[in-house]
């Protein structure tokens, strides 16, 4: 199963990707997590990406296309994967298509902007493994501590309210057109459910026929 999760920042792509990944036993590939780790490690990709990420802007397509191309070569990606946060532009989608990758489904998780802005203030992220939580909707078992690796949770710089607003503008201008791109290819599945993490997941599994 090769799957793309589309949706605004904070729509729940990362949370849903983790659940689907366990259910279908395929890895999640998140360019956001790959880039954050590159920034932490001070790699050449990290140095190129940092200023864009801090500003809530998109990292240039050629950087992303390089990063995702390398990641998809790895052994664990040979039987399928969930793409979380990529593609984010038509150019990235075309690059994946030109690489001959055929997706089974593209799921767009729809959440109104006003709700996204509220949600982002409660988001907490593990700086070590990239797992995401929400203080109300999806809290860790122990407050402030990652369930998966025990690290202290933090708040992403780009989850500040002003940055969230500009990330939403970027989403509508540059990423939302991907819905039309994949609808034309018969792959788009829209999930427009206001509910718990479990309810949204149930709706996703249903559109995937799982
Ligand atoms: P995310 O964790 O997916 O919200 O990504 C965090 C930040 O990383 C974004 O705001 C962008 O600056 C950058 N980023 C992640 N994935 C992409 C992508 N596919 N294209 C461009 N920039 C990206």
Coordinates of C-alpha atoms and ligand atoms in Angstrom, one line a residue:
X1 CA 0.0 0.0 0.0
X2 CA 1.4 3.4 -1.0
X3 CA -0.5 6.1 0.6
X4 CA -0.3 9.9 0.7
X5 CA -1.8 11.9 3.6
X6 CA -2.8 15.4 2.6
X7 CA -4.1 18.1 5.0
X8 CA -3.2 21.4 6.6
X9 CA -0.5 21.6 9.2
X10 CA -2.2 20.3 12.4
X11 CA -4.9 18.4 10.6
X12 CA -3.7 15.2 12.3
X13 CA -1.6 13.7 9.5
X14 CA 1.3 12.6 11.8
X15 CA -1.0 11.1 14.4
X16 CA -3.1 9.2 11.8
X17 CA 0.1 8.1 10.0
X18 CA 1.4 6.5 13.2
X19 CA -1.9 4.5 13.6
X20 CA -2.2 3.5 10.0
X21 CA 1.5 2.5 10.0
X22 CA 0.9 0.1 12.9
X23 CA -2.3 -1.3 11.4
X24 CA -0.9 -1.9 7.9
X25 CA 2.7 -2.6 9.0
X26 CA 4.2 -0.1 6.6
X27 CA 6.5 2.8 7.6
X28 CA 5.6 6.5 7.8
X29 CA 7.8 8.8 5.8
X30 CA 7.6 12.4 7.1
X31 CA 9.7 14.9 5.4
X32 CA 9.1 17.3 8.3
X33 CA 10.7 14.7 10.7
X34 CA 13.5 14.0 8.3
X35 CA 14.2 17.7 8.0
X36 CA 14.0 18.4 11.7
X37 CA 16.5 15.6 12.3
X38 CA 18.8 17.0 9.6
X39 CA 18.6 20.5 11.3
X40 CA 19.5 18.9 14.7
X41 CA 22.4 17.1 13.2
X42 CA 23.6 20.2 11.2
X43 CA 23.8 18.3 7.9
X44 CA 24.0 20.2 4.6
X45 CA 20.2 19.5 4.0
X46 CA 19.5 20.8 7.6
X47 CA 21.5 24.0 7.0
X48 CA 19.6 24.7 3.8
X49 CA 16.2 23.9 5.4
X50 CA 16.4 25.6 8.8
X51 CA 15.5 29.2 7.9
X52 CA 12.5 28.2 5.7
X53 CA 11.2 25.9 8.5
X54 CA 11.5 28.5 11.2
X55 CA 9.6 30.9 9.1
X56 CA 6.9 28.4 8.3
X57 CA 7.7 28.5 4.6
X58 CA 8.2 25.5 2.3
X59 CA 11.7 24.2 1.8
X60 CA 12.6 24.4 -1.9
X61 CA 11.3 21.6 -4.1
X62 CA 14.8 20.4 -5.2
X63 CA 15.8 19.9 -1.6
X64 CA 12.7 17.9 -0.8
X65 CA 12.8 15.9 -4.0
X66 CA 16.4 14.8 -3.1
X67 CA 15.4 13.9 0.5
X68 CA 12.4 11.9 -0.5
X69 CA 14.2 10.2 -3.4
X70 CA 16.9 8.9 -1.0
X71 CA 14.4 7.8 1.7
X72 CA 12.3 5.8 -0.8
X73 CA 15.4 3.8 -1.7
X74 CA 15.7 2.4 1.8
X75 CA 14.9 -1.3 2.5
X76 CA 11.9 -0.7 4.7
X77 CA 10.1 1.4 1.9
X78 CA 10.1 -1.4 -0.6
X79 CA 6.7 -2.9 0.4
X80 CA 4.7 0.4 0.8
X81 CA 4.7 3.5 2.9
X82 CA 2.6 6.4 4.1
X83 CA 3.8 9.8 3.0
X84 CA 3.1 12.4 5.7
X85 CA 3.7 16.0 4.6
X86 CA 5.0 15.2 1.1
X87 CA 4.2 16.0 -1.7
X88 CA 3.4 19.6 -0.7
X89 CA 3.5 21.2 -4.2
X90 CA 2.6 20.2 -7.7
X91 CA 6.3 20.1 -8.6
X92 CA 6.9 17.5 -5.9
X93 CA 3.9 15.4 -7.0
X94 CA 5.2 15.5 -10.5
X95 CA 8.6 14.4 -9.4
X96 CA 7.1 11.4 -7.6
X97 CA 5.1 10.6 -10.7
X98 CA 8.1 10.9 -13.0
X99 CA 10.0 8.5 -10.7
X100 CA 7.3 6.0 -11.7
X101 CA 5.7 5.7 -8.3
X102 CA 2.0 4.6 -8.3
X103 CA 0.0 5.5 -5.3
X104 CA -3.0 3.4 -4.1
X105 CA -4.8 6.3 -2.5
X106 CA -4.4 10.0 -1.5
X107 CA -6.4 10.8 1.7
X108 CA -7.1 14.4 2.4
X109 CA -7.9 15.1 6.1
X110 CA -10.2 18.2 6.1
X111 CA -10.1 20.5 9.1
X112 CA -11.3 24.1 9.2
X113 CA -8.6 26.8 9.6
X114 CA -10.1 28.1 12.9
X115 CA -9.9 24.6 14.4
X116 CA -6.3 24.2 13.2
X117 CA -5.3 27.5 14.9
X118 CA -6.8 26.3 18.2
X119 CA -5.2 22.9 17.9
X120 CA -1.7 24.0 17.2
X121 CA -1.3 25.7 20.6
X122 CA -1.8 22.3 22.3
X123 CA 0.5 20.3 20.1
X124 CA 3.6 18.8 21.7
X125 CA 6.3 17.0 19.8
X126 CA 9.1 14.7 20.9
X127 CA 12.4 16.2 19.9
X128 CA 14.1 12.8 19.8
X129 CA 11.7 10.6 17.8
X130 CA 9.3 13.0 16.2
X131 CA 6.1 11.6 17.8
X132 CA 3.3 14.1 18.2
X133 CA 0.7 14.6 21.0
X134 CA -1.9 17.0 21.9
X135 CA -2.4 18.1 25.5
X136 CA -6.2 17.6 25.2
X137 CA -7.0 15.4 22.2
X138 CA -4.1 12.9 22.3
X139 CA -2.1 13.3 25.6
X140 CA 0.9 11.2 26.4
X141 CA 0.5 8.6 29.2
X142 CA 2.7 10.6 31.4
X143 CA 2.4 14.4 31.1
X144 CA 5.3 16.0 29.1
X145 CA 7.0 12.6 28.4
X146 CA 7.1 10.8 25.1
X147 CA 5.3 7.4 25.3
X148 CA 7.6 5.9 22.7
X149 CA 11.0 6.9 23.8
X150 CA 10.7 8.6 27.2
X151 CA 12.1 12.0 26.1
X152 CA 10.7 15.3 27.4
X153 CA 8.2 16.7 24.9
X154 CA 8.5 20.2 23.5
X155 CA 6.7 22.7 21.3
X156 CA 7.8 23.3 17.8
X157 CA 9.0 26.8 16.9
X158 CA 6.8 26.7 13.8
X159 CA 3.7 26.0 16.0
X160 CA 3.6 29.6 17.3
X161 CA 0.3 31.3 16.4
X162 CA 1.7 33.8 13.8
X163 CA 3.7 31.1 12.0
X164 CA 0.7 28.8 12.0
X165 CA -1.3 31.5 10.1
X166 CA 1.3 31.8 7.4
X167 CA 1.6 28.0 7.2
X168 CA -2.1 27.9 6.5
X169 CA -1.8 30.4 3.7
X170 CA 1.0 28.4 2.2
X171 CA -1.1 25.2 2.5
X172 CA -4.1 26.8 0.7
X173 CA -1.9 28.3 -2.1
X174 CA 0.6 25.6 -2.7
X175 CA -0.6 22.3 -1.3
X176 CA -4.4 22.3 -1.7
X177 CA -4.1 22.2 -5.5
X178 CA -2.8 18.7 -5.1
X179 CA -6.4 17.6 -4.3
X180 CA -7.3 18.4 -7.9
X181 CA -4.1 16.8 -9.2
X182 CA -4.9 13.5 -7.5
X183 CA -8.7 13.7 -8.1
X184 CA -7.9 13.8 -11.8
X185 CA -6.0 10.5 -11.3
X186 CA -9.0 9.0 -9.5
X187 CA -7.0 8.6 -6.2
X188 CA -8.4 11.3 -4.0
X189 CA -10.4 10.3 -0.9
X190 CA -11.7 13.1 1.3
X191 CA -12.2 12.5 5.0
X192 CA -14.2 15.3 6.5
X193 CA -15.1 14.0 10.0
X194 CA -15.1 16.1 13.2
X195 CA -14.3 13.6 15.9
X196 CA -11.8 11.9 18.0
X197 CA -8.5 10.5 16.7
X198 CA -10.2 7.1 16.7
X199 CA -13.2 8.3 14.8
X200 CA -11.1 10.0 12.1
X201 CA -9.0 6.9 11.9
X202 CA -12.1 4.7 11.4
X203 CA -13.1 7.0 8.6
X204 CA -9.7 6.7 6.9
X205 CA -9.6 2.9 7.2
X206 CA -13.1 2.9 5.6
X207 CA -12.1 4.9 2.6
X208 CA -9.0 2.7 2.2
X209 CA -11.3 -0.4 2.3
X210 CA -9.4 -1.8 5.3
Ligands
LIG1 P1 5.7 19.3 8.9 O1 6.3 18.6 10.1 O2 5.2 18.3 7.8 O3 4.6 20.3 9.2 O4 6.9 20.1 8.2 C1 7.5 21.2 8.9 C2 8.2 22.1 8.0 O5 9.2 21.4 7.2 C3 7.3 22.8 7.0 O6 6.7 23.9 7.4 C4 8.3 23.1 5.9 O7 9.1 24.2 6.2 C5 9.2 21.9 5.9 N1 8.7 20.8 5.0 C6 8.3 19.5 5.4 N2 7.9 18.8 4.3 C7 8.0 19.6 3.2 C8 7.7 19.4 1.9 N3 7.2 18.3 1.4 N4 7.9 20.5 1.0 C9 8.5 21.7 1.5 N5 8.7 21.9 2.8 C10 8.5 20.9 3.7

